[in-house]
Amino acid sequence: MFHNTVQLYSGRKSGLVCIICPVVRVVSARPKSGNRFFLDIARPGWLTETVRFRHLALWILGTFLLLLSFYASAQQNAYEYVTGHPRIIMSRYDELALRFAMLEDPLAARLKAELKKDADKLLSAKDLKYSRDKNNSIGEISEEYLKRILTLSMAYRIFEDEKYSDKAIDQMMDACAFPDWNPGYFLDAATMTAAMAIGYDWNFYHLDIRQNETIRNRILEFGINPGLEVYTNPDGKPLVWFKMDNHWNQVCASGLILGALAVGDDFPDVKNQAIYHAVRNLLPTIELNEPDGVWSQGPASWVLANNYLAMAMSAMTSSLGHDFGLSSRPGMDQAASWYTKMTGPSGQTFNFGLSSASQVTIAPALAWYAGIYNDYLPSELFRKQLEKQLSGNVLYRRDALFYLSLPWIQNLNESEKHKSGLSIQEGTIDMMVFQGNGENNEYLYLASKGGSGKLGNQQLDAGTFVVDALGERWVLDPQVENPANTTGQDAWENPANTNANHSTLVIAGANQNPDGECRIVKSNRNAPQPFGIYDLSPAYPEATKVLRGFKLLSDDCIMVRDEITFSDSPKKVRWAIITDATVSVSEMKLI
């Protein structure tokens, strides 16, 4: 039996020292998100579903209530939306509420001023040219169009100046002149469809007839129709995004939903089919959040996936009055909470998977989730990140959806100090987060993960962890440019993707077993010294048993303990942490 125990202390003087379903019935209900339905989705064409009410015991009142129930059934057509524009994400009522928020909330007022600066710069922006990169993508172009059209259209609505609308329409007409929006790499087409849908809806009454017809028809021809072709005939398609377990599904489905909602007046059947397929095929991906909101691709992928997903749910709610219950699915109310816990007091995230070690992308989805779930902590984190970004902190970056921060910004007037102890998140991967008490974001923080190489966009990093103390990141998760494509034969030939490049164990010089699924096997969050233990044995066939445990000994000390059992002769074990600090080992015990 090999025991290795390491204790991590934080101290002001020394910093951190290491001692080593296709059809369902509509059911009337009101989930806590406030949406009207909790159904998965009803197939379009069956739009007169009989609606069951919880209180039909009143049927004895006779014909009057029977007629009333038929009337209610007719009104609850799941695909029937509000008439007129704008209806996507920010209705006229939402716009009015935002105007009050910008008067009352200093941060919203700062964001408004920043919007004007950026929109004014875009007035002189040059047209973009269609070109594909080495990956056969026009991703940078589609992202830029989304940023420009959203920013200019938002400025038009906030400042009521037609010059912003004129420029937004000019950008949309340029994109309509492209030969296509790259449907073979549908992430591009979906991004462009989302951009054009927002621009079409928000500038609708400023479009002339030619512009209206051109943009509307391009959304159908270049966006919705190619998407429906993949949904209905996926065989032989090179990229079937709705079968992926990463952010592609959310981005592609959301682009189609926005496009359908924008042009549905003229193409109602296509609108219904697009929304039906998009929502239906989002469900398996959303199930990956169960039960505790964990997203196995990492925090950066979470931002991309959930910014788009929140955009789609918001657009359906503002247009249809409901989001087909997506926001009420198990685990969704924990998604923003999980992201919050993945963010250390240093401001950096636990950057495993697709995440960057050097930058954090602002996530307006945090604000939207905070609003629908009345959750203070995501709102607080978002406002802190937004404040730092507007103040020029280079750790935080904007993406194309940055100005959705305006209609979604929340100022929840609660005060909640961070909770010390252990937090456990279970899901596609299991995770543990330890926090000690401390002031001014200087508390001790350790986040760790189990894992499985069978999931997409992973490294062989089961058991790895990061540590913050005194407001700085001490134990790192290294930046990986291209996480492994786990379907490839050479997935683990790059050492950067293996346990040799992470704060975990290497036994007998071998990579972790990609098929090994490592879970939490024991924990106690309520103990005076809370702890949790991963069983890493499935990742290490070279040993009989491999356990890695973490225990919060005090507010400034966390113990890391490994127990390794060999059935025959012992093998060489390498224990490592990744850090850019100077390390001194004062004690090492081998039992």
Coordinates of C-alpha atoms in Angstrom, one line a residue:
M1 CA 0.0 0.0 0.0
F2 CA 1.4 3.4 -1.0
H3 CA 0.1 6.5 0.9
N4 CA 0.8 10.0 -0.2
T5 CA -0.6 12.9 1.8
V6 CA -0.2 16.5 0.8
Q7 CA -1.5 19.5 2.8
L8 CA -2.2 22.8 1.1
Y9 CA -1.9 25.9 3.3
S10 CA -2.6 29.5 2.6
G11 CA -1.0 32.3 4.6
R12 CA -0.6 36.0 4.1
K13 CA 3.2 36.0 4.4
S14 CA 4.1 32.9 2.6
G15 CA 1.3 32.7 0.0
L16 CA 0.4 29.1 -0.7
V17 CA 2.9 26.5 0.6
C18 CA 2.7 22.8 -0.4
I19 CA 3.5 20.3 2.2
I20 CA 3.4 17.6 0.3
C21 CA -39.9 11.9 -26.7
P22 CA -41.6 13.0 -30.2
V23 CA -45.2 13.7 -29.0
V24 CA -46.5 14.6 -25.5
R25 CA -49.7 16.2 -24.3
V26 CA -49.8 19.7 -23.1
V27 CA -50.4 19.9 -19.4
S28 CA -51.4 23.2 -17.8
A29 CA -48.9 24.0 -15.1
R30 CA -46.7 26.8 -13.9
P31 CA -43.1 25.8 -13.1
K32 CA -41.0 27.9 -10.9
S33 CA -39.4 29.6 -13.9
G34 CA -42.8 31.2 -14.6
N35 CA -43.3 29.6 -18.0
R36 CA -46.7 28.4 -19.0
F37 CA -45.9 24.8 -20.0
F38 CA -43.7 22.0 -18.8
L39 CA -44.1 19.7 -21.7
D40 CA -41.3 18.5 -23.9
I41 CA -42.9 19.5 -27.1
A42 CA -46.0 18.7 -29.2
R43 CA -45.6 17.8 -32.8
P44 CA -46.7 20.7 -35.1
G45 CA -49.9 19.9 -37.0
W46 CA -51.4 18.5 -33.8
L47 CA -51.9 22.0 -32.6
T48 CA -55.3 21.5 -31.0
E49 CA -54.2 19.1 -28.2
T50 CA -56.8 18.6 -25.5
V51 CA -55.5 20.3 -22.4
R52 CA -55.9 18.6 -19.0
F53 CA -56.4 21.0 -16.1
R54 CA -55.6 20.1 -12.5
H55 CA -58.9 21.5 -11.3
L56 CA -61.3 19.7 -13.6
A57 CA -63.2 18.6 -10.5
L58 CA -65.3 21.7 -11.3
W59 CA -66.7 19.9 -14.4
I60 CA -69.9 19.4 -12.4
L61 CA -70.7 23.0 -13.0
G62 CA -71.8 21.9 -16.5
T63 CA -71.8 23.1 -20.0
F64 CA -70.4 26.5 -19.1
L65 CA -67.1 25.2 -17.8
L66 CA -66.9 22.6 -20.6
L67 CA -67.1 25.4 -23.2
L68 CA -64.6 27.4 -21.2
S69 CA -62.2 24.4 -21.3
F70 CA -62.5 24.2 -25.1
Y71 CA -61.8 27.9 -25.3
A72 CA -58.7 27.5 -23.1
S73 CA -57.6 24.6 -25.3
A74 CA -57.8 26.8 -28.3
Q75 CA -55.8 29.5 -26.7
Q76 CA -53.0 27.2 -25.6
N77 CA -51.6 26.4 -29.1
A78 CA -48.0 25.9 -28.3
Y79 CA -46.8 27.4 -31.5
E80 CA -49.0 30.5 -31.6
Y81 CA -47.1 33.7 -30.9
V82 CA -47.6 37.4 -30.4
T83 CA -48.1 39.4 -33.5
G84 CA -46.0 42.3 -34.5
H85 CA -42.3 43.2 -33.9
P86 CA -40.1 43.2 -32.0
R87 CA -41.0 40.0 -30.2
I88 CA -37.6 38.2 -30.0
I89 CA -35.8 38.4 -26.6
M90 CA -36.7 42.1 -25.9
S91 CA -40.3 43.1 -26.5
R92 CA -41.6 46.6 -26.2
Y93 CA -42.5 45.9 -22.6
D94 CA -39.0 44.6 -21.9
E95 CA -37.6 47.7 -23.5
L96 CA -39.6 49.9 -21.2
A97 CA -38.4 47.9 -18.2
L98 CA -34.8 48.3 -19.4
R99 CA -35.2 52.0 -19.6
F100 CA -36.1 52.1 -16.0
A101 CA -33.2 49.8 -15.1
M102 CA -30.8 52.1 -16.8
L103 CA -32.1 55.0 -14.7
E104 CA -31.9 53.1 -11.5
D105 CA -28.9 50.8 -11.9
P106 CA -25.5 52.5 -12.3
L107 CA -23.9 49.4 -13.8
A108 CA -26.7 49.3 -16.5
A109 CA -26.1 53.0 -17.1
R110 CA -22.4 52.4 -17.7
L111 CA -23.3 49.5 -20.1
K112 CA -25.6 51.9 -22.0
A113 CA -22.8 54.4 -22.4
E114 CA -20.4 51.6 -23.6
L115 CA -23.1 50.5 -26.1
K116 CA -23.2 53.9 -27.6
K117 CA -19.4 54.0 -28.0
D118 CA -19.2 50.7 -29.6
A119 CA -22.2 51.3 -31.9
D120 CA -20.7 54.7 -33.0
K121 CA -17.4 52.9 -33.9
L122 CA -19.4 50.3 -36.0
L123 CA -20.9 53.1 -38.1
S124 CA -17.7 53.3 -40.1
A125 CA -17.0 49.5 -40.1
K126 CA -16.0 48.1 -43.5
D127 CA -17.9 45.3 -45.2
L128 CA -16.8 41.7 -44.6
K129 CA -15.7 39.4 -47.4
Y130 CA -16.8 35.8 -47.7
S131 CA -13.8 33.4 -47.1
R132 CA -13.3 30.1 -45.3
D133 CA -10.4 29.3 -43.0
K134 CA -8.3 26.2 -42.8
N135 CA -11.2 24.4 -41.0
N136 CA -13.5 25.2 -43.9
S137 CA -15.3 27.6 -41.6
I138 CA -16.5 31.2 -41.8
G139 CA -16.8 31.3 -38.0
E140 CA -15.0 34.6 -37.5
I141 CA -17.1 36.3 -40.1
S142 CA -20.4 35.0 -38.7
E143 CA -19.4 36.0 -35.2
E144 CA -18.5 39.5 -36.4
Y145 CA -21.8 39.8 -38.1
L146 CA -23.6 38.7 -35.0
K147 CA -21.7 41.2 -32.9
R148 CA -22.3 44.1 -35.3
I149 CA -26.0 43.5 -36.0
L150 CA -26.8 42.9 -32.3
T151 CA -24.9 45.9 -31.1
L152 CA -26.3 48.3 -33.8
S153 CA -29.8 47.0 -33.4
M154 CA -29.7 47.3 -29.7
A155 CA -28.4 50.9 -30.0
Y156 CA -31.2 51.7 -32.4
R157 CA -33.8 50.6 -29.9
I158 CA -32.1 52.3 -26.9
F159 CA -31.2 55.6 -28.5
E160 CA -33.9 55.7 -31.2
D161 CA -31.5 57.0 -33.8
E162 CA -32.1 55.6 -37.3
K163 CA -28.4 55.8 -38.3
Y164 CA -27.8 52.6 -36.2
S165 CA -30.7 50.8 -37.9
D166 CA -29.4 51.9 -41.3
K167 CA -26.0 50.5 -40.6
A168 CA -27.5 47.2 -39.2
I169 CA -29.6 46.8 -42.3
D170 CA -26.6 47.5 -44.5
Q171 CA -24.7 44.7 -42.7
M172 CA -27.6 42.3 -43.1
M173 CA -27.9 43.0 -46.8
D174 CA -24.2 42.4 -47.2
A175 CA -24.5 39.0 -45.6
C176 CA -27.5 38.3 -47.8
A177 CA -25.2 38.7 -50.8
F178 CA -23.0 35.8 -49.7
P179 CA -23.3 32.6 -51.8
D180 CA -24.3 30.8 -48.6
W181 CA -23.8 30.8 -44.8
N182 CA -21.7 27.7 -44.9
P183 CA -24.3 25.1 -44.2
G184 CA -21.8 22.2 -44.2
Y185 CA -20.3 23.7 -41.1
F186 CA -23.6 24.5 -39.6
L187 CA -22.3 26.3 -36.5
D188 CA -21.6 29.2 -38.9
A189 CA -25.0 29.1 -40.6
A190 CA -26.7 29.0 -37.2
T191 CA -24.7 32.0 -35.9
M192 CA -25.6 34.0 -39.0
T193 CA -29.2 33.0 -38.8
A194 CA -29.4 34.2 -35.2
A195 CA -27.8 37.5 -36.2
M196 CA -30.2 38.0 -39.1
A197 CA -33.2 37.0 -37.0
I198 CA -32.4 39.6 -34.3
G199 CA -31.7 42.3 -36.9
Y200 CA -34.9 41.5 -38.9
D201 CA -37.1 41.5 -35.8
W202 CA -35.6 44.5 -34.1
N203 CA -35.4 46.7 -37.3
F204 CA -38.6 45.3 -38.9
Y205 CA -40.4 48.6 -39.3
H206 CA -37.4 50.3 -40.7
L207 CA -37.0 47.8 -43.6
D208 CA -38.2 48.6 -47.0
I209 CA -40.0 46.0 -49.0
R210 CA -37.0 44.8 -50.9
Q211 CA -34.9 44.5 -47.8
N212 CA -37.6 42.7 -45.9
E213 CA -38.1 40.1 -48.6
T214 CA -34.4 39.6 -49.1
I215 CA -33.5 39.1 -45.5
R216 CA -36.6 37.0 -44.8
N217 CA -35.9 34.7 -47.7
R218 CA -32.2 34.3 -46.9
I219 CA -33.0 33.3 -43.3
L220 CA -35.2 30.6 -44.8
E221 CA -32.9 29.6 -47.7
F222 CA -29.5 29.8 -45.9
G223 CA -30.5 29.0 -42.4
I224 CA -33.8 27.2 -41.6
N225 CA -34.0 24.9 -44.7
P226 CA -30.4 23.5 -44.4
G227 CA -31.0 22.9 -40.7
L228 CA -34.3 21.1 -41.3
E229 CA -32.5 19.0 -43.9
V230 CA -30.1 17.7 -41.2
Y231 CA -32.9 17.2 -38.7
T232 CA -35.0 15.2 -41.1
N233 CA -32.3 13.4 -43.2
P234 CA -29.2 13.1 -41.0
D235 CA -27.8 10.0 -42.7
G236 CA -24.7 10.7 -44.6
K237 CA -24.3 14.3 -43.3
P238 CA -20.7 15.1 -42.3
L239 CA -21.7 17.0 -39.1
V240 CA -24.9 16.0 -37.3
W241 CA -24.8 18.6 -34.5
F242 CA -27.9 17.4 -32.7
K243 CA -26.2 14.1 -31.9
M244 CA -23.1 15.8 -30.4
D245 CA -22.6 16.1 -26.6
N246 CA -21.1 19.6 -26.8
H247 CA -22.1 23.2 -27.4
W248 CA -22.9 22.6 -31.1
N249 CA -26.4 21.4 -30.4
Q250 CA -27.3 24.5 -28.3
V251 CA -25.8 27.0 -30.8
C252 CA -27.3 25.4 -33.9
A253 CA -30.8 24.7 -32.4
S254 CA -30.9 28.3 -31.0
G255 CA -30.1 29.9 -34.3
L256 CA -32.9 27.9 -36.0
I257 CA -35.4 28.8 -33.2
L258 CA -34.6 32.5 -33.6
G259 CA -34.8 32.4 -37.3
A260 CA -38.2 30.6 -37.2
L261 CA -39.6 33.0 -34.7
A262 CA -38.5 36.0 -36.8
V263 CA -40.0 34.9 -40.2
G264 CA -42.8 32.7 -39.0
D265 CA -45.5 35.1 -40.1
D266 CA -44.7 34.3 -43.7
F267 CA -43.7 30.6 -43.3
P268 CA -45.8 29.3 -40.4
D269 CA -45.5 25.6 -41.3
V270 CA -41.7 25.8 -41.6
K271 CA -41.6 27.8 -38.3
N272 CA -43.5 25.1 -36.5
Q273 CA -41.3 22.3 -37.9
A274 CA -38.1 24.1 -37.1
I275 CA -39.1 24.8 -33.5
Y276 CA -40.4 21.3 -33.0
H277 CA -37.2 19.6 -34.2
A278 CA -34.9 22.1 -32.4
V279 CA -36.6 21.8 -29.0
R280 CA -37.1 18.0 -29.3
N281 CA -33.4 17.5 -30.1
L282 CA -32.2 19.9 -27.5
L283 CA -33.6 17.6 -24.8
P284 CA -30.8 15.0 -24.8
T285 CA -28.2 17.7 -24.5
I286 CA -30.0 19.4 -21.7
E287 CA -30.2 16.1 -19.9
L288 CA -26.4 16.2 -19.6
N289 CA -26.9 18.9 -16.9
E290 CA -28.6 16.5 -14.6
P291 CA -28.7 16.4 -11.6
D292 CA -26.4 19.2 -10.5
G293 CA -25.9 21.4 -13.5
V294 CA -22.4 20.0 -14.4
W295 CA -21.2 20.7 -17.9
S296 CA -18.4 18.2 -18.9
Q297 CA -16.9 20.4 -21.6
G298 CA -15.7 23.0 -19.0
P299 CA -16.7 26.6 -18.1
A300 CA -15.8 28.2 -21.5
S301 CA -17.9 25.8 -23.4
W302 CA -20.6 26.4 -20.8
V303 CA -20.6 30.1 -21.6
L304 CA -21.0 29.5 -25.3
A305 CA -23.7 26.8 -25.0
N306 CA -25.7 28.6 -22.4
N307 CA -25.5 32.1 -23.9
Y308 CA -27.2 30.6 -27.0
L309 CA -29.6 28.4 -25.0
A310 CA -30.7 31.3 -22.8
M311 CA -31.2 33.4 -26.0
A312 CA -33.4 30.7 -27.4
M313 CA -35.4 30.2 -24.2
S314 CA -35.8 34.0 -23.8
A315 CA -36.9 34.4 -27.5
M316 CA -39.5 31.7 -27.1
T317 CA -40.8 33.1 -23.9
S318 CA -41.1 36.6 -25.3
S319 CA -42.7 35.3 -28.5
L320 CA -44.7 32.3 -27.5
G321 CA -45.3 32.9 -23.8
H322 CA -43.3 29.7 -22.9
D323 CA -40.1 27.9 -23.7
F324 CA -41.6 24.4 -24.0
G325 CA -40.4 23.7 -20.4
L326 CA -36.7 23.7 -21.3
S327 CA -35.9 26.0 -18.4
S328 CA -37.8 23.6 -16.0
R329 CA -35.9 20.5 -17.0
P330 CA -33.9 18.8 -14.2
G331 CA -30.6 20.3 -13.6
M332 CA -31.2 23.6 -15.5
D333 CA -31.9 25.5 -12.3
Q334 CA -28.4 24.4 -11.1
A335 CA -26.5 25.2 -14.3
A336 CA -25.6 28.8 -13.4
S337 CA -24.9 27.8 -9.8
W338 CA -22.4 25.2 -11.1
Y339 CA -20.6 27.8 -13.2
T340 CA -20.4 30.1 -10.2
K341 CA -18.8 27.4 -8.2
M342 CA -16.3 26.8 -11.0
T343 CA -15.1 30.4 -10.6
G344 CA -12.4 30.9 -7.9
P345 CA -11.8 34.0 -5.8
S346 CA -8.9 34.8 -8.2
G347 CA -11.6 35.4 -10.9
Q348 CA -10.3 32.5 -13.0
T349 CA -12.4 29.5 -13.7
F350 CA -11.4 25.8 -13.2
N351 CA -10.4 25.8 -16.9
F352 CA -10.7 22.1 -17.8
G353 CA -12.0 20.9 -21.1
L354 CA -12.3 23.6 -23.8
S355 CA -11.6 26.4 -21.4
S356 CA -8.9 29.0 -21.5
A357 CA -6.4 29.5 -18.7
S358 CA -5.9 33.2 -19.5
Q359 CA -9.4 34.6 -20.3
V360 CA -13.0 34.4 -19.0
T361 CA -15.7 35.3 -21.4
I362 CA -18.5 37.4 -20.0
A363 CA -21.7 35.3 -19.8
P364 CA -25.0 37.2 -20.1
A365 CA -26.7 33.8 -19.5
L366 CA -25.7 34.1 -15.9
A367 CA -27.9 37.2 -15.6
W368 CA -30.8 35.5 -17.4
Y369 CA -30.7 32.4 -15.2
A370 CA -30.4 34.6 -12.1
G371 CA -33.6 36.3 -13.1
I372 CA -35.8 33.3 -13.9
Y373 CA -34.5 31.3 -10.9
N374 CA -34.2 34.3 -8.6
D375 CA -30.7 33.2 -7.8
Y376 CA -28.5 35.9 -6.2
L377 CA -25.1 34.2 -6.6
P378 CA -25.0 34.1 -10.5
S379 CA -26.2 37.7 -10.6
E380 CA -23.5 38.7 -8.2
L381 CA -20.8 36.9 -10.2
F382 CA -22.0 38.4 -13.5
R383 CA -22.1 41.9 -12.1
K384 CA -18.6 41.6 -10.7
Q385 CA -17.3 40.3 -14.0
L386 CA -19.1 43.0 -16.0
E387 CA -17.8 45.7 -13.7
K388 CA -14.2 44.5 -14.1
Q389 CA -14.6 44.2 -17.9
L390 CA -15.9 47.7 -18.2
S391 CA -13.0 48.9 -16.1
G392 CA -10.5 47.4 -18.5
N393 CA -9.5 44.1 -16.8
V394 CA -8.0 42.0 -19.5
L395 CA -8.9 38.7 -17.8
Y396 CA -12.5 39.3 -19.0
R397 CA -13.4 39.4 -22.7
R398 CA -16.6 40.0 -24.7
D399 CA -18.1 37.8 -27.3
A400 CA -20.7 38.6 -30.0
L401 CA -23.6 38.3 -27.5
F402 CA -22.1 40.7 -25.0
Y403 CA -24.9 43.3 -25.2
L404 CA -27.6 40.8 -24.3
S405 CA -26.2 41.9 -20.9
L406 CA -28.5 44.9 -21.1
P407 CA -32.0 43.4 -21.3
W408 CA -30.9 40.5 -18.9
I409 CA -29.0 42.4 -16.3
Q410 CA -30.3 41.8 -12.8
N411 CA -29.7 43.7 -9.5
L412 CA -31.0 41.2 -6.9
N413 CA -30.8 43.0 -3.6
E414 CA -29.7 40.2 -1.4
S415 CA -26.4 39.8 0.4
E416 CA -25.0 36.4 0.8
K417 CA -21.4 35.7 2.0
H418 CA -19.7 32.8 0.2
K419 CA -20.3 29.5 2.0
S420 CA -17.3 27.7 3.4
G421 CA -17.0 24.0 3.4
L422 CA -17.5 21.4 0.6
S423 CA -19.8 21.5 -2.4
I424 CA -20.4 18.4 -4.5
Q425 CA -21.7 18.4 -8.1
E426 CA -22.6 15.1 -9.7
G427 CA -23.4 14.5 -13.3
T428 CA -21.6 13.4 -16.5
I429 CA -18.5 14.0 -14.4
D430 CA -18.3 14.3 -10.6
M431 CA -16.7 17.4 -9.1
M432 CA -15.9 18.8 -5.6
V433 CA -15.2 22.4 -4.5
F434 CA -13.8 23.3 -1.1
Q435 CA -13.8 26.8 0.3
G436 CA -12.4 28.2 3.5
N437 CA -13.6 31.4 5.2
G438 CA -12.0 34.6 4.2
E439 CA -12.6 38.2 3.3
N440 CA -12.1 40.2 0.0
N441 CA -11.9 37.1 -2.2
E442 CA -8.7 35.9 -0.4
Y443 CA -10.2 32.7 0.9
L444 CA -8.7 29.2 0.2
Y445 CA -10.4 27.5 -2.8
L446 CA -9.8 24.1 -4.3
A447 CA -11.9 22.6 -7.2
S448 CA -11.3 19.1 -8.4
K449 CA -12.8 16.6 -10.9
G450 CA -13.3 13.0 -11.7
G451 CA -13.8 12.3 -15.3
S452 CA -13.9 10.0 -18.3
G453 CA -12.1 10.0 -21.6
K454 CA -15.2 8.7 -23.3
L455 CA -16.8 12.1 -23.2
G456 CA -16.1 14.6 -26.0
N457 CA -13.4 17.3 -25.8
Q458 CA -11.7 15.9 -22.7
Q459 CA -8.2 15.3 -21.4
L460 CA -7.0 12.3 -19.4
D461 CA -7.1 14.4 -16.2
A462 CA -9.2 12.5 -13.6
G463 CA -8.2 13.6 -10.1
T464 CA -6.8 17.0 -11.2
F465 CA -7.5 20.2 -9.3
V466 CA -6.8 23.9 -9.1
V467 CA -6.2 26.0 -6.0
D468 CA -6.7 29.8 -5.3
A469 CA -5.4 31.6 -2.2
L470 CA -4.9 35.3 -1.3
G471 CA -6.7 36.2 -4.5
E472 CA -4.3 34.4 -6.8
R473 CA -4.2 31.1 -8.7
W474 CA -1.5 28.8 -7.3
V475 CA -2.3 25.3 -8.7
L476 CA -3.1 25.6 -12.4
D477 CA -4.9 23.6 -15.0
P478 CA -2.7 24.1 -18.1
Q479 CA -4.0 25.6 -21.3
V480 CA -4.6 23.1 -24.0
E481 CA -5.0 24.5 -27.5
N482 CA -7.0 21.6 -28.9
P483 CA -8.5 19.1 -26.4
A484 CA -8.6 15.6 -27.7
N485 CA -11.1 14.4 -30.2
T486 CA -11.9 11.3 -28.3
T487 CA -13.3 9.6 -31.4
G488 CA -9.9 9.6 -33.1
Q489 CA -7.4 6.8 -33.0
D490 CA -4.6 9.2 -32.1
A491 CA -6.5 11.0 -29.4
W492 CA -4.0 10.6 -26.7
E493 CA -0.7 10.8 -28.6
N494 CA -0.5 14.5 -27.6
P495 CA 1.1 14.6 -24.1
A496 CA -0.8 17.8 -23.4
N497 CA -4.0 15.9 -23.3
T498 CA -2.8 13.3 -20.8
N499 CA -2.4 13.0 -17.1
A500 CA 1.3 13.8 -17.5
N501 CA 0.3 17.4 -18.1
H502 CA -2.1 17.7 -15.1
S503 CA -2.1 17.8 -11.4
T504 CA -2.8 14.1 -10.9
L505 CA -0.9 10.8 -10.9
V506 CA 1.1 9.0 -13.4
I507 CA 1.6 5.3 -12.6
A508 CA 4.3 3.2 -14.4
G509 CA 4.7 6.1 -16.9
A510 CA 1.3 5.2 -18.5
N511 CA -1.6 7.3 -19.7
Q512 CA -4.9 7.0 -17.8
N513 CA -7.3 4.6 -19.3
P514 CA -9.6 6.6 -21.6
D515 CA -12.5 4.3 -20.9
G516 CA -12.2 4.6 -17.1
E517 CA -15.1 6.5 -15.4
C518 CA -13.9 8.0 -12.1
R519 CA -16.6 8.9 -9.5
I520 CA -16.9 10.2 -6.0
V521 CA -17.3 7.1 -3.7
K522 CA -17.4 8.8 -0.3
S523 CA -17.9 12.2 1.1
N524 CA -19.2 14.2 4.1
R525 CA -20.1 17.8 3.6
N526 CA -21.3 18.2 7.2
A527 CA -18.2 17.0 9.1
P528 CA -16.1 19.5 11.0
Q529 CA -13.5 18.8 8.4
P530 CA -15.5 18.1 5.3
F531 CA -14.0 15.6 2.8
G532 CA -14.6 13.7 -0.4
I533 CA -12.9 10.7 -2.1
Y534 CA -12.6 9.8 -5.8
D535 CA -12.1 6.3 -6.9
L536 CA -9.5 6.7 -9.7
S537 CA -9.0 2.9 -10.1
P538 CA -10.8 2.7 -13.5
A539 CA -8.2 5.2 -14.9
Y540 CA -5.2 3.2 -13.6
P541 CA -5.2 -0.5 -14.6
E542 CA -1.6 -0.7 -13.5
A543 CA -2.8 -0.7 -9.8
T544 CA -5.4 -2.7 -7.9
K545 CA -6.9 0.3 -6.2
V546 CA -6.3 4.1 -6.5
L547 CA -8.1 6.6 -4.3
R548 CA -7.6 10.3 -4.2
G549 CA -9.2 12.3 -1.3
F550 CA -9.4 15.9 -0.3
K551 CA -10.2 17.2 3.2
L552 CA -10.6 20.8 4.4
L553 CA -8.6 20.7 7.7
S554 CA -9.1 24.4 8.4
D555 CA -9.9 27.7 6.7
D556 CA -6.3 27.9 5.4
C557 CA -5.4 24.2 4.9
I558 CA -6.6 21.5 2.6
M559 CA -5.1 17.9 2.6
V560 CA -4.7 15.9 -0.6
R561 CA -4.3 12.2 0.2
D562 CA -3.7 9.4 -2.3
E563 CA -3.9 5.7 -1.5
I564 CA -2.5 3.2 -4.1
T565 CA -2.6 -0.6 -3.8
F566 CA -0.6 -2.9 -6.1
S567 CA -1.4 -6.6 -6.5
D568 CA 2.3 -7.6 -7.1
S569 CA 5.5 -5.5 -7.1
P570 CA 5.1 -1.7 -6.6
K571 CA 5.5 0.5 -9.7
K572 CA 6.9 4.0 -10.1
V573 CA 4.4 6.7 -9.2
R574 CA 4.7 10.3 -10.2
W575 CA 2.8 12.8 -8.1
A576 CA 2.6 16.4 -9.5
I577 CA 0.9 19.7 -9.4
I578 CA 1.1 22.3 -12.2
T579 CA 2.0 25.8 -10.9
D580 CA 4.0 28.8 -12.0
A581 CA 4.9 29.6 -8.4
T582 CA 8.2 28.6 -6.7
V583 CA 7.6 25.3 -4.8
S584 CA 9.5 24.0 -1.8
V585 CA 8.8 20.5 -0.3
S586 CA 9.3 20.4 3.4
E587 CA 8.0 17.0 4.1
M588 CA 7.0 13.9 2.2
K589 CA 5.8 10.7 3.9
L590 CA 5.7 7.3 2.1
I591 CA 4.0 4.6 4.1

